[in-house]
mmCIF file of C-alpha atoms in Angstrom:
data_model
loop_
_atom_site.group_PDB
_atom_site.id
_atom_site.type_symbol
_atom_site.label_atom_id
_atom_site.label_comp_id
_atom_site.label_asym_id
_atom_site.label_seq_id
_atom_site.Cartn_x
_atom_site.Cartn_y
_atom_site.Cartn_z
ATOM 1 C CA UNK A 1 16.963 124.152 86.043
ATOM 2 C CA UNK A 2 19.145 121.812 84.074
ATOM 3 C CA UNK A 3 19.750 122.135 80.011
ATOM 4 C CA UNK A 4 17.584 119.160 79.389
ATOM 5 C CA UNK A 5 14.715 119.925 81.108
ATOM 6 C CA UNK A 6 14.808 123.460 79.258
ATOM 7 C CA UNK A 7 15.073 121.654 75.928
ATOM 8 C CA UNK A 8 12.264 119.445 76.680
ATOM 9 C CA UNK A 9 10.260 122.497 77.919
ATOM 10 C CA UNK A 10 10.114 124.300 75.232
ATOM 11 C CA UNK A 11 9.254 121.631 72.923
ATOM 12 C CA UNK A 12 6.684 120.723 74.710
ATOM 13 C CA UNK A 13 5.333 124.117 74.765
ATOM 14 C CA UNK A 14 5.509 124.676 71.108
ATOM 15 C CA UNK A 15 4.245 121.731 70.594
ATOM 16 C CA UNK A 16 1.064 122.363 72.896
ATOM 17 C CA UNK A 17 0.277 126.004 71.975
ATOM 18 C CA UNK A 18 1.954 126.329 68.621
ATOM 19 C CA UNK A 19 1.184 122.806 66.499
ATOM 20 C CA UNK A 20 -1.370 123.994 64.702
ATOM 21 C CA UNK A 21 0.123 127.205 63.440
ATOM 22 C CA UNK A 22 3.541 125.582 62.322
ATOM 23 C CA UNK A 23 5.899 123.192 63.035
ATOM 24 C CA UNK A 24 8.421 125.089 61.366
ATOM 25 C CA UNK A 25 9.982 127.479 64.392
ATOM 26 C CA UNK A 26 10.049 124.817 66.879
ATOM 27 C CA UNK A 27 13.984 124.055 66.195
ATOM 28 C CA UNK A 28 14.148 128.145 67.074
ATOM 29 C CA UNK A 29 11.974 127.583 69.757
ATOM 30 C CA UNK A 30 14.056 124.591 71.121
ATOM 31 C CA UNK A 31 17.031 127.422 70.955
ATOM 32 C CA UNK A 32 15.517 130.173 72.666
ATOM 33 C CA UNK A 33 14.672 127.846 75.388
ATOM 34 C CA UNK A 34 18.124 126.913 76.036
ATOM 35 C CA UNK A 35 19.969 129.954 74.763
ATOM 36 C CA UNK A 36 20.166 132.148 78.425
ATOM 37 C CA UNK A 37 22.427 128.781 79.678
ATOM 38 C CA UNK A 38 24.761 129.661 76.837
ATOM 39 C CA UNK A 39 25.676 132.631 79.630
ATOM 40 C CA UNK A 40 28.689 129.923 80.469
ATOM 41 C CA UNK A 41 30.738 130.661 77.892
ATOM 42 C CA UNK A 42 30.871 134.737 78.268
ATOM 43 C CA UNK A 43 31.481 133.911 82.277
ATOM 44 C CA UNK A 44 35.173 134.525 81.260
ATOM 45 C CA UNK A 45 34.806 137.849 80.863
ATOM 46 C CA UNK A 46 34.254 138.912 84.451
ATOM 47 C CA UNK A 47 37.495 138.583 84.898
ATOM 48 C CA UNK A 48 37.799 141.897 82.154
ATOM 49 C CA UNK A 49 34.521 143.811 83.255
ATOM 50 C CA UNK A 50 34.133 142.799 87.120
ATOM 51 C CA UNK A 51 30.876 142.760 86.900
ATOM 52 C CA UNK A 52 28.801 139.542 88.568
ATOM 53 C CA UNK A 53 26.218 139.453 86.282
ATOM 54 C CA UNK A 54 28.612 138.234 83.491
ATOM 55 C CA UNK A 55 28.244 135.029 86.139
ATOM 56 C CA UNK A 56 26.268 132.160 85.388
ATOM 57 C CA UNK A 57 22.227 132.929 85.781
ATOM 58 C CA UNK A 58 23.335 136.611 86.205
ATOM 59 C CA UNK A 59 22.391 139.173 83.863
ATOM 60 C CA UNK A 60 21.422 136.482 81.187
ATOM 61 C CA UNK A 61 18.754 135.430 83.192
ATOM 62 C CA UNK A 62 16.294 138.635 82.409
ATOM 63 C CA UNK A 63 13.363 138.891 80.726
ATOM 64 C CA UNK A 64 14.807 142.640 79.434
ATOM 65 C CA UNK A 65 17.616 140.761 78.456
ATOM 66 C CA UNK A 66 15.265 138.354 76.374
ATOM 67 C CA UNK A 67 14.256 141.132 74.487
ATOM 68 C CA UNK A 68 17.244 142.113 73.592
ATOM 69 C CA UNK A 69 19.156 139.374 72.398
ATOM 70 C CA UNK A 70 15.703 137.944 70.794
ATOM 71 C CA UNK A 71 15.677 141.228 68.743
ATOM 72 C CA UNK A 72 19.349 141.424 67.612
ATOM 73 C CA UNK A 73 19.259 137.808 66.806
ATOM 74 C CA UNK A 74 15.548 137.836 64.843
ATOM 75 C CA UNK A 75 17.303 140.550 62.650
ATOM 76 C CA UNK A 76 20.183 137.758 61.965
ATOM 77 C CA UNK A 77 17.704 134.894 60.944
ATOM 78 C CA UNK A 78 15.521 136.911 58.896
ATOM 79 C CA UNK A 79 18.330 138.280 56.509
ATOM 80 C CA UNK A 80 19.666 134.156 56.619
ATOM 81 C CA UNK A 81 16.276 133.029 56.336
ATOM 82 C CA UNK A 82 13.160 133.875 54.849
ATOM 83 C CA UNK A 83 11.566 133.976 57.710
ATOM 84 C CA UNK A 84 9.504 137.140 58.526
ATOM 85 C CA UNK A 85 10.989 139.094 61.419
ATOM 86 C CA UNK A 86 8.394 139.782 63.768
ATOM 87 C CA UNK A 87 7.512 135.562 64.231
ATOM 88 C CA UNK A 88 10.872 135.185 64.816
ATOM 89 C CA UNK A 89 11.097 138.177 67.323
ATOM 90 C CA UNK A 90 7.721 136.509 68.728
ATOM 91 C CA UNK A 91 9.385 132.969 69.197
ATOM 92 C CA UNK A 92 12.367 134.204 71.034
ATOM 93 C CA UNK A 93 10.731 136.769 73.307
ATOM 94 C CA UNK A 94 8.376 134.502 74.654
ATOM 95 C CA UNK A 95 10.690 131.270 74.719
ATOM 96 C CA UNK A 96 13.554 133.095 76.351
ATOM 97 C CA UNK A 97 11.132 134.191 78.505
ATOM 98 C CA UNK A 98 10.009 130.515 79.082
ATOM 99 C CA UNK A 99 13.237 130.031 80.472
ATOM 100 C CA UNK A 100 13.585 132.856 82.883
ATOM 101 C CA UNK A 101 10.102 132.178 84.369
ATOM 102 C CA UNK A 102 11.148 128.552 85.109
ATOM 103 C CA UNK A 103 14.274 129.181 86.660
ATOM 104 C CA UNK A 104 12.348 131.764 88.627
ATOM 105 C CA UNK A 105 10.514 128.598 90.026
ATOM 106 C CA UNK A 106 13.740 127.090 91.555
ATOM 107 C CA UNK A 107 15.850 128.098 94.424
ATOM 108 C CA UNK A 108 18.230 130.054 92.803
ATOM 109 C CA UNK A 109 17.464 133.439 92.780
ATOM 110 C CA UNK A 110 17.896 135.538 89.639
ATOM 111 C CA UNK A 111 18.119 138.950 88.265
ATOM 112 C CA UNK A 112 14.698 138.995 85.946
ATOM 113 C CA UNK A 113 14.488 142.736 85.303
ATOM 114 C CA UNK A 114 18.443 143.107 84.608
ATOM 115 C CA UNK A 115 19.483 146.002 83.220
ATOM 116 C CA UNK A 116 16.499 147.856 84.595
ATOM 117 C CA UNK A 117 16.547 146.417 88.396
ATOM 118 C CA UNK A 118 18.991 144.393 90.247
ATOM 119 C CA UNK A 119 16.491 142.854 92.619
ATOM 120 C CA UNK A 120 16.440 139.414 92.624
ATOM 121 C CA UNK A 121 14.113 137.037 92.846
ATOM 122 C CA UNK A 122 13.217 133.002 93.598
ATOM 123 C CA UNK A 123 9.874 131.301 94.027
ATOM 124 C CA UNK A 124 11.802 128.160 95.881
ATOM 125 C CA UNK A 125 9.127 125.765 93.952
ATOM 126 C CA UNK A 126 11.808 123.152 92.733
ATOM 127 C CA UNK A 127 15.393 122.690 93.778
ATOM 128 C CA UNK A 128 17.860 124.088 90.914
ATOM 129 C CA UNK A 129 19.494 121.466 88.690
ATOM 130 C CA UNK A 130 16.379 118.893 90.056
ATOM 131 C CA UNK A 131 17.416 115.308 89.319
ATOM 132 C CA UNK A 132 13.833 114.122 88.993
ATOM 133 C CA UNK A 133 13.200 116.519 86.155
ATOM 134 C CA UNK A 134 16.268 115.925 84.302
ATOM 135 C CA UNK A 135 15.966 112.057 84.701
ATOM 136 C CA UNK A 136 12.772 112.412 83.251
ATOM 137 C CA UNK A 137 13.568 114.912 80.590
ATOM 138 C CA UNK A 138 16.956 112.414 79.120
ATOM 139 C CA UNK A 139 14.394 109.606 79.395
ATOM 140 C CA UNK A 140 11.600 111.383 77.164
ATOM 141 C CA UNK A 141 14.435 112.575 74.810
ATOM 142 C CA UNK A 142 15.852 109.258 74.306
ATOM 143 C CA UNK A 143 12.218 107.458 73.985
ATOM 144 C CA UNK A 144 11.497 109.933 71.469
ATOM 145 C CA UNK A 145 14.744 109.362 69.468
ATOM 146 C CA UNK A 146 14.103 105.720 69.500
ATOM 147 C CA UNK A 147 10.764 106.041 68.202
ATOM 148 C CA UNK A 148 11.784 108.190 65.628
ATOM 149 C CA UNK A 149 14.437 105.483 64.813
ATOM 150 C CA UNK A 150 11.704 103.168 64.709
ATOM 151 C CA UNK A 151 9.491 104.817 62.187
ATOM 152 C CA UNK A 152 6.303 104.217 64.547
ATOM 153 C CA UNK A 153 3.340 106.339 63.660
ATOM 154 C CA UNK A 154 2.306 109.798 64.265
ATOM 155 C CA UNK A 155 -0.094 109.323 66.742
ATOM 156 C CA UNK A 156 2.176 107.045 69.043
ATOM 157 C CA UNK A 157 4.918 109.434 68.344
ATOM 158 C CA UNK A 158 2.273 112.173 70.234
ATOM 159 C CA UNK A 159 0.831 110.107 72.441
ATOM 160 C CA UNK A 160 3.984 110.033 74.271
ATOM 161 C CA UNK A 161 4.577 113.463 73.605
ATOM 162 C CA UNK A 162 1.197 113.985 75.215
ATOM 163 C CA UNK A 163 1.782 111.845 78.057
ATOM 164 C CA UNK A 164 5.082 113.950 79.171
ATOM 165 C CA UNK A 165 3.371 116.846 78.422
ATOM 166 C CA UNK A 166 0.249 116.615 80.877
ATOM 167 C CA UNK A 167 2.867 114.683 83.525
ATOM 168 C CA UNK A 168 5.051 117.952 83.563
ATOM 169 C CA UNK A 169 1.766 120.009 83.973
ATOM 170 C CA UNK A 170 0.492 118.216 86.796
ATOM 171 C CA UNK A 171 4.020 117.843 88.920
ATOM 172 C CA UNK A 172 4.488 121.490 88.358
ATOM 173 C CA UNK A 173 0.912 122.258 89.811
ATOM 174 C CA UNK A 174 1.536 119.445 92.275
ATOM 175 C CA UNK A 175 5.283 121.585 93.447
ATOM 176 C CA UNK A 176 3.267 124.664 93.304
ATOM 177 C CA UNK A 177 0.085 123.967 95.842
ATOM 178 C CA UNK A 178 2.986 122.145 98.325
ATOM 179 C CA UNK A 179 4.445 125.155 97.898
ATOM 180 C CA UNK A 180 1.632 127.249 98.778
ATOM 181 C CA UNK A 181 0.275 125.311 101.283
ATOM 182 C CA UNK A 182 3.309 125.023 103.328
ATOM 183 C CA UNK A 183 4.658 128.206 103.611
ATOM 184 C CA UNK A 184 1.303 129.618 104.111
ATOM 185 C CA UNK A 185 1.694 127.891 107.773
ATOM 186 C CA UNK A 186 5.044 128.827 108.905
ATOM 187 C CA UNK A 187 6.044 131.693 110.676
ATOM 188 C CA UNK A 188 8.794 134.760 110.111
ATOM 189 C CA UNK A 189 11.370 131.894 111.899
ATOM 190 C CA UNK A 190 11.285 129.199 109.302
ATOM 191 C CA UNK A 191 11.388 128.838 105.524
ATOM 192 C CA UNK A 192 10.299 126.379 103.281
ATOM 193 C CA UNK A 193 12.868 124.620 100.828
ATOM 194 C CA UNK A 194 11.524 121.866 98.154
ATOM 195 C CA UNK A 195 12.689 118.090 98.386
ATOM 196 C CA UNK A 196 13.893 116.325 95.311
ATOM 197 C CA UNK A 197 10.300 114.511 94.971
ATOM 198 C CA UNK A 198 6.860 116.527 94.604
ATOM 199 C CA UNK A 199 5.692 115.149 97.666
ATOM 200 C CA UNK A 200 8.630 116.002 100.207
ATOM 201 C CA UNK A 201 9.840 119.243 101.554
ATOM 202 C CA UNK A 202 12.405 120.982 103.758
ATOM 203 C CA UNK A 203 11.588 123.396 106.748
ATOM 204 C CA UNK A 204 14.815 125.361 108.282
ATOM 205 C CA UNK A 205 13.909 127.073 111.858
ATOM 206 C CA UNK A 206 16.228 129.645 112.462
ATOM 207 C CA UNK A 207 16.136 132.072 115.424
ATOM 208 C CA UNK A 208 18.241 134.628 117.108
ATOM 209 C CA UNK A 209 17.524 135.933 120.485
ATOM 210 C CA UNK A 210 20.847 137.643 122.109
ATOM 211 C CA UNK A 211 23.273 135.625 122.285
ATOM 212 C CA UNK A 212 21.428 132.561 122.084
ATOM 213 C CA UNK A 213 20.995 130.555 118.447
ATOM 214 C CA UNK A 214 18.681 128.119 117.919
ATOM 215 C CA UNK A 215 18.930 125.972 114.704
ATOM 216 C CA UNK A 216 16.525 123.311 113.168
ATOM 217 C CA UNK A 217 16.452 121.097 110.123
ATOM 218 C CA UNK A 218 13.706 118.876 109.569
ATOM 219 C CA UNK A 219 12.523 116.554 106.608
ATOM 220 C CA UNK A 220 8.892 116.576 106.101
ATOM 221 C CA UNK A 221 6.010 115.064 103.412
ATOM 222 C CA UNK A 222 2.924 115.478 103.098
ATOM 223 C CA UNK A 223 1.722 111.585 104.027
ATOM 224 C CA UNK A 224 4.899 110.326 106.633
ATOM 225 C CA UNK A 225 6.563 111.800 109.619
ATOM 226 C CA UNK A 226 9.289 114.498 110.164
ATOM 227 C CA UNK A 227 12.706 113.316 110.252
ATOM 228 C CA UNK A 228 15.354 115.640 111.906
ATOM 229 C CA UNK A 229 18.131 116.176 109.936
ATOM 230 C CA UNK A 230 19.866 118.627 112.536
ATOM 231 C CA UNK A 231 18.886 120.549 115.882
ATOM 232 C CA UNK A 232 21.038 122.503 118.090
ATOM 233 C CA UNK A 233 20.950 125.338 120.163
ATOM 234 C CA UNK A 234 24.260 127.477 120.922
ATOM 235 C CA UNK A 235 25.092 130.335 123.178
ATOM 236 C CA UNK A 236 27.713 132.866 122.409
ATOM 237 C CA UNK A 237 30.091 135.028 123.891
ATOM 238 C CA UNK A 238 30.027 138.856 122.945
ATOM 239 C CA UNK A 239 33.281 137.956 120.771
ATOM 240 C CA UNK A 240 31.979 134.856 119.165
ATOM 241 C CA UNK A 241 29.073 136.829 118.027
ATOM 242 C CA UNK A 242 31.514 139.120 116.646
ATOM 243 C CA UNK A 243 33.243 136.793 114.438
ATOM 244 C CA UNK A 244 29.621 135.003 113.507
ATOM 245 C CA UNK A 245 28.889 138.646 112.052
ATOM 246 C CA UNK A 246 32.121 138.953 110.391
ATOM 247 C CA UNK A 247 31.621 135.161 108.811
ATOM 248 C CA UNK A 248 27.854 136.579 106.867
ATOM 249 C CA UNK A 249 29.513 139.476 106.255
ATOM 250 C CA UNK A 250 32.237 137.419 104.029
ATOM 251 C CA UNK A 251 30.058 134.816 102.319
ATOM 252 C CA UNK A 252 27.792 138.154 101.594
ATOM 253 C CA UNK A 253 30.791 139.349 99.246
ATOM 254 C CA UNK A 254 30.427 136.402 97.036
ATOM 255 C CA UNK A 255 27.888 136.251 94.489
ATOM 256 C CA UNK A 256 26.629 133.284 94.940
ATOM 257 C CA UNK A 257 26.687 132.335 98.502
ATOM 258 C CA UNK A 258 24.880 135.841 99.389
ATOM 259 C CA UNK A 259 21.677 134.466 97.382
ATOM 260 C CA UNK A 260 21.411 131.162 99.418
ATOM 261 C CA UNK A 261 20.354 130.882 102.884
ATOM 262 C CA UNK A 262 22.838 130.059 105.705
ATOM 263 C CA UNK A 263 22.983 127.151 108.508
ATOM 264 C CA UNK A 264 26.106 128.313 110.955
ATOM 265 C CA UNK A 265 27.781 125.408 113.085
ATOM 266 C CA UNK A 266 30.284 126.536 115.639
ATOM 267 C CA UNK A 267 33.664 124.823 116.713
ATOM 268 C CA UNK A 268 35.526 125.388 119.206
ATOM 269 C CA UNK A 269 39.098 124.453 119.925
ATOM 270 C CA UNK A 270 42.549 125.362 121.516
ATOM 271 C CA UNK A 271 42.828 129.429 121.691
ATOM 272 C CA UNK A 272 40.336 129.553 118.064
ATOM 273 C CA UNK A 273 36.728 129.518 116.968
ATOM 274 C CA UNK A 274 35.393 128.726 113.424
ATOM 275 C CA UNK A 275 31.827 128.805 111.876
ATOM 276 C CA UNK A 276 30.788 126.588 109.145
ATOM 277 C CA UNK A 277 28.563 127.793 106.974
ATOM 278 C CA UNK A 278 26.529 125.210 105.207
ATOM 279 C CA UNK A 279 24.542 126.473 101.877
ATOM 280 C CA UNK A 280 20.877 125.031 102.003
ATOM 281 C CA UNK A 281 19.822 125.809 98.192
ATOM 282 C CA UNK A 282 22.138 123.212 96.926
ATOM 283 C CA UNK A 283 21.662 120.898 99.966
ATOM 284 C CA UNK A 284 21.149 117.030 99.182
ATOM 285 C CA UNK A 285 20.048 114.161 101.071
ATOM 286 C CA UNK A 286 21.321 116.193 104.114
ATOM 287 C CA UNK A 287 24.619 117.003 102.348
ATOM 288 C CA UNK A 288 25.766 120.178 101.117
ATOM 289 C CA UNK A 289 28.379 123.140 100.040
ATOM 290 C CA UNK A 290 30.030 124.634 103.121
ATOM 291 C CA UNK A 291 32.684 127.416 103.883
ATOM 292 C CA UNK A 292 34.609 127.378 106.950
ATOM 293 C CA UNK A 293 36.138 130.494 108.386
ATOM 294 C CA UNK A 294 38.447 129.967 111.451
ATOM 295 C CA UNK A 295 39.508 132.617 113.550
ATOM 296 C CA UNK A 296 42.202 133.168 116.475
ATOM 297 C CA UNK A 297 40.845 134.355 119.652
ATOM 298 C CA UNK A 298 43.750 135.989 120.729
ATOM 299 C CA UNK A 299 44.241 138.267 117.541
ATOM 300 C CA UNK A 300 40.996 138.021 116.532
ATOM 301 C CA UNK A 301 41.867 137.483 112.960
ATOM 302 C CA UNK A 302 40.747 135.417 110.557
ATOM 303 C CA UNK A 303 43.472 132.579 109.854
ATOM 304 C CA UNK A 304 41.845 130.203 107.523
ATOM 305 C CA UNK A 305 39.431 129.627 105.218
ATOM 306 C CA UNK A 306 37.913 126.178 103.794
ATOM 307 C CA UNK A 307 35.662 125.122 101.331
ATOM 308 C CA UNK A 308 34.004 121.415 101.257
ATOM 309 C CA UNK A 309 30.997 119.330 100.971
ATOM 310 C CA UNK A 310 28.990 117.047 103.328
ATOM 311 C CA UNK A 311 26.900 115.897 105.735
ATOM 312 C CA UNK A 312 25.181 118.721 107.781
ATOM 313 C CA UNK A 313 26.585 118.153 111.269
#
């Protein structure tokens, strides 16, 4: 989930369980509900520790790690500030925690018991870094600014706040029951992956039986018909299957493309065979990340490897 939509989160949240208690902690609030983001500027020290959790939505990303860094930074404000301890403590445990829990509604998956498990873990309810949301989270921002600006009154100035606030409710529960709903129909074959609108979804088919591979990518909603973004079907020799295990077996060593699910497309060409992986978290309007791996036939080794972007074909 994007930085703005975090901001605008916890804002709203203060605002809707907190307003009447104080208005005073929601700046701190507002903080905490960005703050496990900040995790991009410490990225540079994997290089120094090797560890993958000093990656971006790695071990930040933690409700253990909320804790933590609540604690150690409550201690900070209240010698700064004269703010009691344990409110502060309060405010970041549960806003940090805000945080985690709505990145664990996206696609990404995410460490959320770091240090004390490594499992990770995704609810695939929203895509991560959703456009709609963060559209609609610069948009309230800015209106908000500009009201300010304009001196209107208090109750306009919540009204609106209101307005975003039961919107965001009701596209959350709307994402959720799709969610639901869907996946409660599908079978061990195919997986359910949200569409950049509440209303439309994506259903990858994906079977292996021997050597045969059958692939399927299909655009659905819930009120028009299924569009086919890509179908094939592709049968193997015993040494192409070979290098299509070596292939997962390579993006599996990087962080982030062993947390996202793969669509393989084979090529085929003078004396060498390559797969193209195509990552479908990130996908978009049928385009997305991909990693090529090409191998020689003859040597079987691997002789190149490419990165790109676009359409799925």
């Amino acid at each position: 989930m994007d930085f703005f939509t975090h901001l605008v989160f916890g804002g709203l949240t203060y605002i809707l369980f907190l307003k009447e208690v104080t208005f005073e902690y929601i700046i701190l609030a507002m903080f905490f509900a960005v703050l496990p983001d900040l995790d991009i500027f410490i990225m540079p020290l994997k290089k120094i520790f090797k560890s993958n959790y000093l990656n971006h939505r790695g071990g930040s990303h933690s409700y253990i790690t909320g804790v933590i860094i609540s604690f150690i930074a409550s201690i900070i404000i209240s010698i700064l500030t004269p703010r009691p301890f344990l409110f502060n403590w309060f405010i970041g445990i549960f806003f940090y925690g805000l945080h985690v829990s709505m990145d664990l509604l996206t696609t990404t998956k995410i460490p959320y018991l770091y240090p004390l498990s490594k499992k990770e873990l995704s609810f695939y309810v929203e895509k991560a870094g959703s456009q709609f949301t963060m559209l609609n989270s610069v948009i309230l921002l800015f209106m908000l600014t500009s009201l300010y600006n304009a001196s209107v009154t208090f109750y306009t100035f919540m009204a609106v706040i209101n307005f975003y606030t039961f919107f965001y409710i009701v596209y959350y529960l709307i994402r959720i029951a799709s969610k639901l709903l869907i996946s409660s129909k599908l079978n061990e074959n195919q997986k359910y992956f949200p569409g950049v609108l509440p209303f439309y979804f994506i259903i990858y088919e994906y079977e292996i039986a021997g050597n045969e591979i059958s692939l399927g990518l299909f655009k659905k909603s819930l009120f028009s018909k299924t569009v086919i973004i890509y179908k094939d079907k592709s049968f193997l020799s015993s040494q192409e299957m070979i290098f299509f295990q070596k292939g997962i077996e390579l993006c599996s060593e990087n962080y982030y493309f062993a947390k996202w699910t793969l669509l393989p497309i084979f090529i085929r060409s003078d004396g060498k065979f390559a797969i193209r992986f195509f990552f479908l978290e990130p996908m978009m309007h049928g385009r997305a990340m991909n990693i090529q791996f090409e191998f020689d036939i003859l040597t079987q080794q691997l002789i190149r490897i490419k990165r790109s972007y676009g359409r799925i074909q």
